[in-house]
């Protein structure tokens, strides 16, 4: 059975993105294990000159490295991902490179109509950066709009169409994980490129 990380893309304690990942964790427990990862306790990124990373960052990177894939669920603030998620990705690409060639599925929940569509587009761009080099599942979006009304009292999604779409995407992601994890020939080179990349040298 595959082991996935469900990265909660916000530091909010009441986020519906956390609820969405909890639903995925529960609903697909027969198909994969999903371990939720919080970023709310990550310190503010300060680019330490000696490259010494906080233990919470090292532990998160090790879990991502060992996982078969990662699901990131992001809200949308001002048409963008939250500062806390950018902060987490800054840490997770500073002298550590757990996302290089890592299969990633993006989901998102928002209170409004668009369901974090702009934030998801921005997140794709960030994950494709030279320092991260993740393998993002193409042609897939799960946009949970009006998320405050989307869950029942037991944290289940109410809308059967949404459940059906999420089920299809999740199962496609498991196939995508298998495919990506066979593409290992260039992994060493990709990781080396990420390690050696510097905007100052361009």
Short mmCIF file of C-alpha atoms in Angstrom, two decimals:
data_model
loop_
_atom_site.label_atom_id
_atom_site.label_comp_id
_atom_site.label_asym_id
_atom_site.label_seq_id
_atom_site.Cartn_x
_atom_site.Cartn_y
_atom_site.Cartn_z
CA UNK A 1 0.00 0.00 0.00
CA UNK A 2 1.32 3.43 -0.94
CA UNK A 3 2.18 5.97 1.73
CA UNK A 4 1.37 9.60 0.94
CA UNK A 5 1.94 12.88 2.73
CA UNK A 6 -1.06 15.22 2.94
CA UNK A 7 0.47 18.68 3.31
CA UNK A 8 -1.90 21.18 4.94
CA UNK A 9 -1.10 24.33 2.99
CA UNK A 10 -2.02 26.85 5.68
CA UNK A 11 -1.33 27.75 9.30
CA UNK A 12 -5.01 28.32 10.04
CA UNK A 13 -6.38 26.14 12.82
CA UNK A 14 -9.87 26.09 11.26
CA UNK A 15 -8.96 25.46 7.62
CA UNK A 16 -11.32 23.55 5.34
CA UNK A 17 -8.19 22.42 3.48
CA UNK A 18 -7.26 20.41 6.54
CA UNK A 19 -10.80 18.98 6.52
CA UNK A 20 -10.41 18.05 2.87
CA UNK A 21 -7.18 16.17 3.54
CA UNK A 22 -8.76 14.47 6.55
CA UNK A 23 -11.60 13.34 4.28
CA UNK A 24 -9.09 11.99 1.75
CA UNK A 25 -7.24 10.23 4.56
CA UNK A 26 -10.44 8.56 5.78
CA UNK A 27 -12.22 7.93 2.49
CA UNK A 28 -9.28 6.26 0.74
CA UNK A 29 -7.78 4.41 3.71
CA UNK A 30 -8.20 1.06 1.93
CA UNK A 31 -6.17 2.31 -1.04
CA UNK A 32 -3.33 4.28 0.57
CA UNK A 33 -2.17 5.66 3.89
CA UNK A 34 -2.20 9.46 4.07
CA UNK A 35 -0.15 11.10 6.81
CA UNK A 36 -1.11 14.71 7.46
CA UNK A 37 1.74 17.19 7.73
CA UNK A 38 1.24 20.58 9.36
CA UNK A 39 3.26 23.70 8.55
CA UNK A 40 1.83 25.97 11.26
CA UNK A 41 4.86 25.48 13.51
CA UNK A 42 7.47 26.10 10.82
CA UNK A 43 9.62 29.12 11.75
CA UNK A 44 9.85 32.08 9.41
CA UNK A 45 12.40 31.37 6.69
CA UNK A 46 15.58 33.34 7.31
CA UNK A 47 18.10 31.68 4.95
CA UNK A 48 20.55 30.61 7.67
CA UNK A 49 24.09 31.30 6.48
CA UNK A 50 25.47 28.10 7.96
CA UNK A 51 22.71 26.05 6.29
CA UNK A 52 21.66 24.61 9.66
CA UNK A 53 18.02 23.64 9.39
CA UNK A 54 15.53 23.51 12.27
CA UNK A 55 14.73 19.96 13.34
CA UNK A 56 11.06 20.36 12.36
CA UNK A 57 12.14 21.13 8.79
CA UNK A 58 14.56 18.21 8.64
CA UNK A 59 11.88 15.83 9.93
CA UNK A 60 9.36 17.09 7.38
CA UNK A 61 11.88 16.71 4.54
CA UNK A 62 12.70 13.15 5.59
CA UNK A 63 9.02 12.20 5.63
CA UNK A 64 8.47 13.68 2.18
CA UNK A 65 11.58 11.96 0.86
CA UNK A 66 10.37 8.56 2.09
CA UNK A 67 6.75 9.00 0.92
CA UNK A 68 5.53 7.67 -2.41
CA UNK A 69 3.87 10.99 -3.17
CA UNK A 70 2.49 14.21 -1.73
CA UNK A 71 -0.97 15.79 -1.81
CA UNK A 72 -0.94 19.54 -1.13
CA UNK A 73 -4.21 21.29 -0.32
CA UNK A 74 -4.07 25.06 -0.54
CA UNK A 75 -6.50 27.87 0.18
CA UNK A 76 -6.45 31.07 -1.85
CA UNK A 77 -5.62 34.44 -0.35
CA UNK A 78 -5.69 37.43 -2.73
CA UNK A 79 -5.45 35.11 -5.76
CA UNK A 80 -2.34 33.42 -4.33
CA UNK A 81 -1.22 30.66 -1.99
CA UNK A 82 -0.78 31.63 1.68
CA UNK A 83 2.49 33.10 2.91
CA UNK A 84 2.80 30.17 5.30
CA UNK A 85 2.87 27.71 2.38
CA UNK A 86 5.46 29.77 0.52
CA UNK A 87 7.47 29.82 3.72
CA UNK A 88 7.28 26.03 4.02
CA UNK A 89 8.38 25.52 0.42
CA UNK A 90 11.26 27.96 0.94
CA UNK A 91 12.51 25.81 3.80
CA UNK A 92 11.93 22.57 1.91
CA UNK A 93 14.15 23.70 -0.96
CA UNK A 94 17.03 25.19 1.03
CA UNK A 95 19.95 22.74 1.08
CA UNK A 96 17.40 19.89 1.13
CA UNK A 97 15.55 18.68 -1.94
CA UNK A 98 12.79 16.23 -0.99
CA UNK A 99 10.48 17.39 -3.79
CA UNK A 100 12.86 16.62 -6.67
CA UNK A 101 10.98 14.15 -8.91
CA UNK A 102 8.38 13.62 -6.17
CA UNK A 103 4.83 12.96 -7.47
CA UNK A 104 2.52 15.74 -6.29
CA UNK A 105 -1.24 16.14 -6.49
CA UNK A 106 -2.73 19.58 -5.83
CA UNK A 107 -6.13 20.16 -4.27
CA UNK A 108 -7.72 23.22 -2.75
CA UNK A 109 -10.71 24.49 -0.83
CA UNK A 110 -11.97 28.03 -0.53
CA UNK A 111 -14.99 29.81 0.88
CA UNK A 112 -15.85 31.40 -2.46
CA UNK A 113 -16.88 30.21 -5.89
CA UNK A 114 -13.51 29.64 -7.58
CA UNK A 115 -12.24 26.98 -5.18
CA UNK A 116 -8.60 28.19 -5.08
CA UNK A 117 -8.07 27.91 -8.85
CA UNK A 118 -5.61 30.81 -9.06
CA UNK A 119 -3.70 29.61 -6.00
CA UNK A 120 -3.39 26.14 -7.51
CA UNK A 121 -2.00 27.61 -10.74
CA UNK A 122 0.58 29.57 -8.76
CA UNK A 123 1.50 26.51 -6.71
CA UNK A 124 2.13 24.53 -9.88
CA UNK A 125 4.55 27.21 -11.04
CA UNK A 126 6.41 27.20 -7.71
CA UNK A 127 6.68 23.41 -7.57
CA UNK A 128 8.13 23.45 -11.09
CA UNK A 129 10.91 25.85 -10.05
CA UNK A 130 14.58 24.83 -10.38
CA UNK A 131 14.94 24.43 -6.60
CA UNK A 132 11.93 22.14 -6.17
CA UNK A 133 11.55 20.19 -9.45
CA UNK A 134 8.46 18.27 -8.34
CA UNK A 135 6.46 16.07 -10.73
CA UNK A 136 2.98 17.60 -10.61
CA UNK A 137 0.08 15.48 -11.86
CA UNK A 138 -1.00 17.16 -15.13
CA UNK A 139 -4.49 18.14 -16.25
CA UNK A 140 -5.98 17.73 -12.80
CA UNK A 141 -7.70 20.15 -10.47
CA UNK A 142 -9.89 19.48 -7.49
CA UNK A 143 -11.53 22.77 -6.61
CA UNK A 144 -13.75 22.64 -3.54
CA UNK A 145 -15.75 25.85 -3.57
CA UNK A 146 -18.06 27.16 -0.83
CA UNK A 147 -16.09 24.91 1.47
CA UNK A 148 -17.70 26.11 4.69
CA UNK A 149 -20.90 24.39 3.56
CA UNK A 150 -19.20 21.39 1.88
CA UNK A 151 -18.81 19.06 4.88
CA UNK A 152 -21.29 17.28 7.11
CA UNK A 153 -20.96 16.88 10.88
CA UNK A 154 -18.78 13.77 10.42
CA UNK A 155 -16.35 15.63 8.13
CA UNK A 156 -17.67 13.91 5.01
CA UNK A 157 -18.18 15.70 1.72
CA UNK A 158 -21.87 16.23 1.07
CA UNK A 159 -21.82 16.51 -2.71
CA UNK A 160 -21.69 13.11 -4.43
CA UNK A 161 -20.42 14.63 -7.68
CA UNK A 162 -17.46 16.09 -5.80
CA UNK A 163 -16.76 12.73 -4.17
CA UNK A 164 -16.91 11.01 -7.57
CA UNK A 165 -14.47 13.50 -9.11
CA UNK A 166 -12.09 13.31 -6.15
CA UNK A 167 -12.18 9.51 -6.28
CA UNK A 168 -11.23 9.53 -9.95
CA UNK A 169 -8.41 12.01 -9.40
CA UNK A 170 -7.08 10.14 -6.38
CA UNK A 171 -6.98 6.83 -8.25
CA UNK A 172 -5.35 8.55 -11.22
CA UNK A 173 -2.76 9.93 -8.81
CA UNK A 174 -1.92 6.44 -7.56
CA UNK A 175 -1.26 5.43 -11.18
CA UNK A 176 0.73 8.63 -11.69
CA UNK A 177 2.85 7.78 -8.62
CA UNK A 178 3.69 4.39 -10.13
CA UNK A 179 4.64 5.98 -13.45
CA UNK A 180 6.76 8.74 -11.96
CA UNK A 181 8.57 6.43 -9.58
CA UNK A 182 9.75 4.44 -12.59
CA UNK A 183 11.38 7.56 -14.07
CA UNK A 184 14.52 7.27 -12.01
CA UNK A 185 17.25 7.43 -14.66
CA UNK A 186 17.72 11.19 -14.41
CA UNK A 187 16.95 11.57 -10.70
CA UNK A 188 20.57 11.93 -9.68
CA UNK A 189 21.17 14.60 -12.30
CA UNK A 190 17.95 16.43 -11.42
CA UNK A 191 18.85 16.51 -7.74
CA UNK A 192 22.36 17.70 -8.51
CA UNK A 193 20.95 20.52 -10.66
CA UNK A 194 18.66 21.59 -7.83
CA UNK A 195 21.54 21.54 -5.35
CA UNK A 196 23.81 23.57 -7.63
CA UNK A 197 21.19 26.07 -8.81
CA UNK A 198 21.67 29.68 -7.75
CA UNK A 199 19.90 32.78 -9.01
CA UNK A 200 23.06 34.75 -8.18
CA UNK A 201 25.05 32.79 -10.77
CA UNK A 202 22.64 33.30 -13.66
#
